[in-house]
PDB file of C-alpha atoms and ligand atoms in Angstrom:
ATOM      1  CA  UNK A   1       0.000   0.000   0.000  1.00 79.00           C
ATOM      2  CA  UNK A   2       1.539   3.496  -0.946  1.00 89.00           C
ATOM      3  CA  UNK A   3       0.248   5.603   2.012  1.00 90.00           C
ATOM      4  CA  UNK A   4       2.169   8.624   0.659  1.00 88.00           C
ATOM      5  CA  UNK A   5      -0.414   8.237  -2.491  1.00 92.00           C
ATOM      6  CA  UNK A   6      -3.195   7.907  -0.285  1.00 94.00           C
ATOM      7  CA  UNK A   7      -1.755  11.326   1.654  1.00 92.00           C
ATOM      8  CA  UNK A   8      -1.145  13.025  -1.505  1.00 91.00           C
ATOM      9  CA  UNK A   9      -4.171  11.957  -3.420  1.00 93.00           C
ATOM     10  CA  UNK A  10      -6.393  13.482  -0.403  1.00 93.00           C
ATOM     11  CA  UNK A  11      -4.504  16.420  -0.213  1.00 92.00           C
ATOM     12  CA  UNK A  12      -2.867  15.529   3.044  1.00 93.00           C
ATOM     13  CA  UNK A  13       0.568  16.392   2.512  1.00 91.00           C
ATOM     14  CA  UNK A  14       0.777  20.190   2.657  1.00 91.00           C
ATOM     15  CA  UNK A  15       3.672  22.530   1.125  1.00 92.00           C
ATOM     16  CA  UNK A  16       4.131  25.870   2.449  1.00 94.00           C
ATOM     17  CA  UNK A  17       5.905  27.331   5.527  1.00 96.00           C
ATOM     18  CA  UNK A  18       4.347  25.750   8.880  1.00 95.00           C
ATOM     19  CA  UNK A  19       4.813  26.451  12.740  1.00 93.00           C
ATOM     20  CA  UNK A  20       4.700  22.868  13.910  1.00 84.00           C
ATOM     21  CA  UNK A  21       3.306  21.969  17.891  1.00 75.00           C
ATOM     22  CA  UNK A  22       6.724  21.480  19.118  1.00 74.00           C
ATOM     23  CA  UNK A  23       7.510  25.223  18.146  1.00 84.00           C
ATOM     24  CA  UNK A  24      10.102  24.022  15.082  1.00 88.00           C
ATOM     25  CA  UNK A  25       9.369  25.305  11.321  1.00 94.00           C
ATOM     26  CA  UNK A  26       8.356  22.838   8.584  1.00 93.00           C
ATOM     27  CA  UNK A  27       7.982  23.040   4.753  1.00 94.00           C
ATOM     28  CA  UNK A  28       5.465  20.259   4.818  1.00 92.00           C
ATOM     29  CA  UNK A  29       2.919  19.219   7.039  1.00 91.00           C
ATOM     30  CA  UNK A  30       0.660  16.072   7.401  1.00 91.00           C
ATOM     31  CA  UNK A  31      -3.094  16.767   8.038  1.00 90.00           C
ATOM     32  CA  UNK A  32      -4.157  12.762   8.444  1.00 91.00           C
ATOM     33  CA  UNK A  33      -7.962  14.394   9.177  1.00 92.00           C
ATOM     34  CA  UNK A  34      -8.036  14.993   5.026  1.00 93.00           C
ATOM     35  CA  UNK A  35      -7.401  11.328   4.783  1.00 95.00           C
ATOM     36  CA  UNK A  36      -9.353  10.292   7.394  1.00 96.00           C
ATOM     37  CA  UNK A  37     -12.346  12.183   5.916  1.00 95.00           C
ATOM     38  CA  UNK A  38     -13.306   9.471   3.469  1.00 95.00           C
ATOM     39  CA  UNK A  39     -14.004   6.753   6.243  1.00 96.00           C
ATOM     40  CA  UNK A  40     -13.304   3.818   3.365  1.00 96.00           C
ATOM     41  CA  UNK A  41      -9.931   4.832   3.176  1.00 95.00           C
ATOM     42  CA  UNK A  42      -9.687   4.962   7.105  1.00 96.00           C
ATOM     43  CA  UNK A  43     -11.101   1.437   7.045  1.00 97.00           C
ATOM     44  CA  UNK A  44      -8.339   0.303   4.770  1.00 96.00           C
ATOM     45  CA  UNK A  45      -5.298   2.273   6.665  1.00 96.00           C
ATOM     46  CA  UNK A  46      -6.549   0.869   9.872  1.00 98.00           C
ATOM     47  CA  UNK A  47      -7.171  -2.323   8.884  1.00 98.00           C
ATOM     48  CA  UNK A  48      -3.804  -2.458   6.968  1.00 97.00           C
ATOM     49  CA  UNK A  49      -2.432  -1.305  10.249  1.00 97.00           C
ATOM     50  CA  UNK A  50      -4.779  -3.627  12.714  1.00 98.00           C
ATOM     51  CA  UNK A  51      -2.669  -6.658  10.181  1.00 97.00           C
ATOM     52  CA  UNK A  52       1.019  -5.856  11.029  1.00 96.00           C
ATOM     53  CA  UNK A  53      -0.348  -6.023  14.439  1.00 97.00           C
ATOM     54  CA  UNK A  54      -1.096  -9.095  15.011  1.00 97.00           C
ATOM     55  CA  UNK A  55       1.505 -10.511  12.737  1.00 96.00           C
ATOM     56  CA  UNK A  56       3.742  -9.295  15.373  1.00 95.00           C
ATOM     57  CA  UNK A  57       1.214 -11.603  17.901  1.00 96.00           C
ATOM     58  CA  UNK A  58       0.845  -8.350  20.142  1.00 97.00           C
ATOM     59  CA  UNK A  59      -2.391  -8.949  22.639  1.00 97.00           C
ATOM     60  CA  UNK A  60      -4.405  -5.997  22.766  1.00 98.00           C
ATOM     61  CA  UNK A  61      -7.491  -5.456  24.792  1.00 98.00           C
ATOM     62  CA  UNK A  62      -8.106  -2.037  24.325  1.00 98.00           C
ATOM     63  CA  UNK A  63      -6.815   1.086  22.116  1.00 98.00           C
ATOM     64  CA  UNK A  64      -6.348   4.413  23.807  1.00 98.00           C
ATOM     65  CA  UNK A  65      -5.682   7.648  21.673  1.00 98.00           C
ATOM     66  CA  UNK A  66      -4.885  11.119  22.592  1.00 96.00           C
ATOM     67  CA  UNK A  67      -7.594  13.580  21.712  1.00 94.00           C
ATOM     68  CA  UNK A  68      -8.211  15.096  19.094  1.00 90.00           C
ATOM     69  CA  UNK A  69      -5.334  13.962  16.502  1.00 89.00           C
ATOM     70  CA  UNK A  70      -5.903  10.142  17.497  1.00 95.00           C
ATOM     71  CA  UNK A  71      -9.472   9.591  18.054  1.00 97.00           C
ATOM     72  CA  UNK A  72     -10.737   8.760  14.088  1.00 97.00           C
ATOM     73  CA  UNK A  73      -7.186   6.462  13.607  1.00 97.00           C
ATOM     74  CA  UNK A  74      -7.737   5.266  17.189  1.00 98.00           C
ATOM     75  CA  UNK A  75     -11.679   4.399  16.815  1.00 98.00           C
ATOM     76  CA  UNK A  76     -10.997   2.472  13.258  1.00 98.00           C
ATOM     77  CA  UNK A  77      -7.827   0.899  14.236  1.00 98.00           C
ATOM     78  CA  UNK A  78      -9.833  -0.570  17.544  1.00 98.00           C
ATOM     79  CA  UNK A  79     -12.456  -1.658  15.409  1.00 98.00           C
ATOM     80  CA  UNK A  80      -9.878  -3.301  12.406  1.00 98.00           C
ATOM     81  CA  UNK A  81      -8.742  -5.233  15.630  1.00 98.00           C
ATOM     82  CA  UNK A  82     -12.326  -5.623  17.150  1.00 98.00           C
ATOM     83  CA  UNK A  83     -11.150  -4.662  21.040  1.00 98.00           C
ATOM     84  CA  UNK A  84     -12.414  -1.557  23.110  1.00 98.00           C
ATOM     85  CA  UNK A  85     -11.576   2.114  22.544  1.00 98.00           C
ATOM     86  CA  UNK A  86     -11.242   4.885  24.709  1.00 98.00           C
ATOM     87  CA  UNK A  87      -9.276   8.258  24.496  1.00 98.00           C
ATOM     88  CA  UNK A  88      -7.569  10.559  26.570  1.00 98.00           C
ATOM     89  CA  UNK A  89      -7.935  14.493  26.326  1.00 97.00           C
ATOM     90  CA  UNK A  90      -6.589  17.545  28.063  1.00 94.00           C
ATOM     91  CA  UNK A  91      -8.404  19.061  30.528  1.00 94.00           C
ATOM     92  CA  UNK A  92      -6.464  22.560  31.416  1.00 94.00           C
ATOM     93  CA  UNK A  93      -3.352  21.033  29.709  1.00 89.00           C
ATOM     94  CA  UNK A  94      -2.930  17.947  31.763  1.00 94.00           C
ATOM     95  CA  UNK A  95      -3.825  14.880  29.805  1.00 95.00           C
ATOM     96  CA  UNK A  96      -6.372  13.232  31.574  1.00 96.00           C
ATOM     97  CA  UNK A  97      -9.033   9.844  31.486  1.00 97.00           C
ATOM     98  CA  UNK A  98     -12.565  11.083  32.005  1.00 96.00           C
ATOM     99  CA  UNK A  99     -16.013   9.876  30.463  1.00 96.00           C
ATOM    100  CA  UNK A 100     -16.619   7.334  32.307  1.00 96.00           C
ATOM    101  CA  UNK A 101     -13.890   5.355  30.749  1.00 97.00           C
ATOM    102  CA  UNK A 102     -12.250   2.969  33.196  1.00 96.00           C
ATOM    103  CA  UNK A 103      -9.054   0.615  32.789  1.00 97.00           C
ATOM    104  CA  UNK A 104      -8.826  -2.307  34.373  1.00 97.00           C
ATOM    105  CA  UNK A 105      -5.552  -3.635  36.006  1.00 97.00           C
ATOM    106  CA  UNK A 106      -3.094  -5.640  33.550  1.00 97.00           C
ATOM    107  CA  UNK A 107      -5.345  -4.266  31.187  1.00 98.00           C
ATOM    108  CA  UNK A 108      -3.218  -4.423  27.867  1.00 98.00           C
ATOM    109  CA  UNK A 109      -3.629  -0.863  26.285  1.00 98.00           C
ATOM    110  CA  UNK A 110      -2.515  -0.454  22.576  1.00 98.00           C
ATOM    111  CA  UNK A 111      -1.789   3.475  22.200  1.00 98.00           C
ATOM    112  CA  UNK A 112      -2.435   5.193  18.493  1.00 98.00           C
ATOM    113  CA  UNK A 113      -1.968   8.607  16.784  1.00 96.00           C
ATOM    114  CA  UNK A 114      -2.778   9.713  13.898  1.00 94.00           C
ATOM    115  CA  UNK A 115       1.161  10.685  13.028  1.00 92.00           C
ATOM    116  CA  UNK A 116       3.993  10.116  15.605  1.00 93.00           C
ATOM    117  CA  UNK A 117       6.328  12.698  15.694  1.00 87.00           C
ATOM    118  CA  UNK A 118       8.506  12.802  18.802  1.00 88.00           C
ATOM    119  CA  UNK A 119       5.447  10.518  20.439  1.00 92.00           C
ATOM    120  CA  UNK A 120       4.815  13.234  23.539  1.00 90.00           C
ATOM    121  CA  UNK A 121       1.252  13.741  23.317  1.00 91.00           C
ATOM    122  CA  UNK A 122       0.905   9.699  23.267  1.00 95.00           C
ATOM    123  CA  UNK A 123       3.442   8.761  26.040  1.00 96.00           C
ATOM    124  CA  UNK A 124       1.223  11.270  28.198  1.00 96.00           C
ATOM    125  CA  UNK A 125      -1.879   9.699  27.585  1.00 97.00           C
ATOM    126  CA  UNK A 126      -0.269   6.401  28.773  1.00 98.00           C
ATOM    127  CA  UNK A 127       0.869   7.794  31.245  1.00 98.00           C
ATOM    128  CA  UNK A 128      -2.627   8.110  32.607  1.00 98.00           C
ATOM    129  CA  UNK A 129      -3.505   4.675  31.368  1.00 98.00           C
ATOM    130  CA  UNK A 130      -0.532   3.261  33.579  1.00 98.00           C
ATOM    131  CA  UNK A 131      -1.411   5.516  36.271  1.00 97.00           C
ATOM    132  CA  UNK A 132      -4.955   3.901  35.978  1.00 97.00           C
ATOM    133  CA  UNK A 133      -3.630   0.156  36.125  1.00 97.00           C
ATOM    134  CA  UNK A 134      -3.048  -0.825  32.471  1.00 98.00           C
ATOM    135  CA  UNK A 135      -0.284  -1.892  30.862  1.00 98.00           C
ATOM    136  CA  UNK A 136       1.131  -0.390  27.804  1.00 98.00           C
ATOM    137  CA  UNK A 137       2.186  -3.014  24.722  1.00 98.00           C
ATOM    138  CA  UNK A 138       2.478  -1.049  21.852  1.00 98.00           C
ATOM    139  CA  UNK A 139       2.728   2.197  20.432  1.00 98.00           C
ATOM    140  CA  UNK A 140       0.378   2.408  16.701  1.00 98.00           C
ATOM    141  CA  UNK A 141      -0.039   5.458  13.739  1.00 97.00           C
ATOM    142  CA  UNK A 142      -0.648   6.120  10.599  1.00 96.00           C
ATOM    143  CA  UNK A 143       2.302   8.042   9.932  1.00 94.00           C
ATOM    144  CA  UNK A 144       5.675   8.058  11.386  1.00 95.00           C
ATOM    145  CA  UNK A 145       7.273  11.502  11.102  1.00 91.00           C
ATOM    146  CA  UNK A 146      11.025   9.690  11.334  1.00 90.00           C
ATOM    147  CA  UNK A 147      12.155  10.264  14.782  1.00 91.00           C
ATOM    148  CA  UNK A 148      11.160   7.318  16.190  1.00 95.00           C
ATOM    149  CA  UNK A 149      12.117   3.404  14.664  1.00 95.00           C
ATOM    150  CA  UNK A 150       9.057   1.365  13.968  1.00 96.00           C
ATOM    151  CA  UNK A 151       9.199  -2.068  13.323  1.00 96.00           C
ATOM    152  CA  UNK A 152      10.176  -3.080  10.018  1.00 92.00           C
ATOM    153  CA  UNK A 153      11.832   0.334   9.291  1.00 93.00           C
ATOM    154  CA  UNK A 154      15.593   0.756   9.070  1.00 91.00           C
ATOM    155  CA  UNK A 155      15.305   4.902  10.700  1.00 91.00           C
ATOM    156  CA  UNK A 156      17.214   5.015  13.433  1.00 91.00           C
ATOM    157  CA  UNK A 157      15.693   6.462  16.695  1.00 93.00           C
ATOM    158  CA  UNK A 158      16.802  10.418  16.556  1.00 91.00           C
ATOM    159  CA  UNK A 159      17.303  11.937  20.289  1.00 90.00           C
ATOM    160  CA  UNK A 160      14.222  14.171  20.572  1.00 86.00           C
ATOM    161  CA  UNK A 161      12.352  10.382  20.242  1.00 93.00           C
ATOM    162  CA  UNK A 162      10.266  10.517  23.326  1.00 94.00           C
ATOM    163  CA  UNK A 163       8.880   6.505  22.803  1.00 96.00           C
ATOM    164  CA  UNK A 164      10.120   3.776  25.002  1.00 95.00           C
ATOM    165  CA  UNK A 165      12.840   1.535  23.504  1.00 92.00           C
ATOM    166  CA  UNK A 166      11.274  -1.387  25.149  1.00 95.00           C
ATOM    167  CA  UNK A 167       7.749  -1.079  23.546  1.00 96.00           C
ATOM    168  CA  UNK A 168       7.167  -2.150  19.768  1.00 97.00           C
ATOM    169  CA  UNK A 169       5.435   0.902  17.466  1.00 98.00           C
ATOM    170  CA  UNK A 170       3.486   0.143  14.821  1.00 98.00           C
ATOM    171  CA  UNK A 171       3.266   3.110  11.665  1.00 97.00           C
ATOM    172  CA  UNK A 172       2.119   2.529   7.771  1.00 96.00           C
ATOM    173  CA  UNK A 173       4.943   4.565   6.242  1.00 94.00           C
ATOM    174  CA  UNK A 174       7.720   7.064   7.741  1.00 94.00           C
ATOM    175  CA  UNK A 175       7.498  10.499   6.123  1.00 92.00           C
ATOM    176  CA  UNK A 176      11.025  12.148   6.861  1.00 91.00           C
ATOM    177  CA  UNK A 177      11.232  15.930   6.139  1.00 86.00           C
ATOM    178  CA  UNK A 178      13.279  18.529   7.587  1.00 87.00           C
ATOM    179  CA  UNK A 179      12.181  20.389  11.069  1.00 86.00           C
ATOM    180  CA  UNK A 180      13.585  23.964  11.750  1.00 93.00           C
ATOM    181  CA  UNK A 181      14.379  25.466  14.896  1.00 93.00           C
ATOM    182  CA  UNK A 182      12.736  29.039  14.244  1.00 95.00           C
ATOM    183  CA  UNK A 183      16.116  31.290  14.864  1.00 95.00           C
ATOM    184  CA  UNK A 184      17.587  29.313  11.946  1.00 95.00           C
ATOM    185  CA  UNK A 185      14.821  27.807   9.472  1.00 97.00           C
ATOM    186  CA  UNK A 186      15.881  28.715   5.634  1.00 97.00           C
ATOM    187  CA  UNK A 187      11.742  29.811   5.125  1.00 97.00           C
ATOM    188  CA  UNK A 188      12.136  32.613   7.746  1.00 97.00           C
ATOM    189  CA  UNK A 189      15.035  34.021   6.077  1.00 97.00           C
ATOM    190  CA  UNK A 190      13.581  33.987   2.503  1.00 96.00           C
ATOM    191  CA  UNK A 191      10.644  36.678   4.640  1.00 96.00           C
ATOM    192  CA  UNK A 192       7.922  34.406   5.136  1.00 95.00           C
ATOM    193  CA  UNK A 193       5.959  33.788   7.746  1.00 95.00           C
ATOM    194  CA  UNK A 194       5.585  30.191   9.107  1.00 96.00           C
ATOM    195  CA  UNK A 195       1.560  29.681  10.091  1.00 94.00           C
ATOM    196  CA  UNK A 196       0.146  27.091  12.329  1.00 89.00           C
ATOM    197  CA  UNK A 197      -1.783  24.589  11.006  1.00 81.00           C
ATOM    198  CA  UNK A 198      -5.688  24.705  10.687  1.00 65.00           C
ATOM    199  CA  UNK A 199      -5.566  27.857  12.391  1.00 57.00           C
ATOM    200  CA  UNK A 200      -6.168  29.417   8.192  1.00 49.00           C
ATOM    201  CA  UNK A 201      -7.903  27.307   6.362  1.00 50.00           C
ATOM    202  CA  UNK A 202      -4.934  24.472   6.691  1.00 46.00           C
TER     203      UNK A 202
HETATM  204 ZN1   ZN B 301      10.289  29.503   9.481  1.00 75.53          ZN
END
């Protein structure tokens, strides 16, 4: 499956000058939600994804994703491997468990994004999950952004990786591209302006 087809052919993979969440500059940038639109193709990804899975003959019970990125990759993945689903969300910043959702002790929680890029967001959502009782066996995207190995990829784990070593993670495709720190990104210099994403139309 070529998932950077699928990203391009839904207008996923943007060009332009982008402020990314960890505060670096980007030329490109990966909205998965323009993909994720047409839920046929979110079947397929998920399903394609819910495979490599259990060829590696991880157990799942349950699939936990961070609000909002993870939730529509999260919800089709859980129900490509027919388990539970619940999500984590911020509440004031701090990344918490709420809706009623409870995990149950050795409870073996698969965590998915929509695109891993340094993995924060989903290492503090399991976090909670730990916190809660459950035990984390994998780490699952879409998209790997290239700072963290997945299996079956020969990227090497880049420092700013923020995934356990000890944990298997599960991605479709690795899309490598170049990150700028803002004092020194080429973009800036040229007199543009880097803009967040979604926050114009993106
Ligand atoms: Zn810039």
């Amino acid at each position: 499956m070529d998932i950077k087809k699928i990203y391009m052919d839904a207008d996923a993979l943007l060009e332009g000058h982008f402020k990314l969440s960890s505060g670096n500059h980007s030329r490109f940038y990966l909205q998965s939600a323009k993909v994720l639109e047409d839920p046929k193709v979110a079947k397929v990804l998920a399903e394609t994804l819910a495979k490599e899975i259990r060829k590696n003959g991880l157990k799942v019970d349950t699939v936990c994703a961070p609000a909002l990125g993870g939730l529509i990759a999260g919800f089709a993945l859980a129900q490509a491997l027919d388990v539970r689903f619940i999500f984590a969300e911020r509440v004031d910043g701090v990344m918490s468990i709420r809706r009623g959702f409870e995990v149950s002790s050795g409870e073996k929680v698969l965590m998915c994004e929509d695109i891993i890029t340094t993995g924060g967001s989903a290492m503090e959502a399991a976090k909670v999950v730990k916190e809660l009782g459950g035990e984390i066996v994998g780490i699952s995207a879409l998209a790997n952004r290239g700072f963290c190995k997945r299996e079956g990829s020969d990227i090497e784990t880049k420092p700013n990786c923020k995934l356990p070593q000890d944990i298997p993670f599960f991605a479709l495709a690795d899309f490598t591209f170049e990150i700028y720190a803002p004092d020194d990104c080429p973009l800036c210099k040229d007199g543009s302006e880097a803009i967040k994403p979604g926050s114009r139309g993106n």
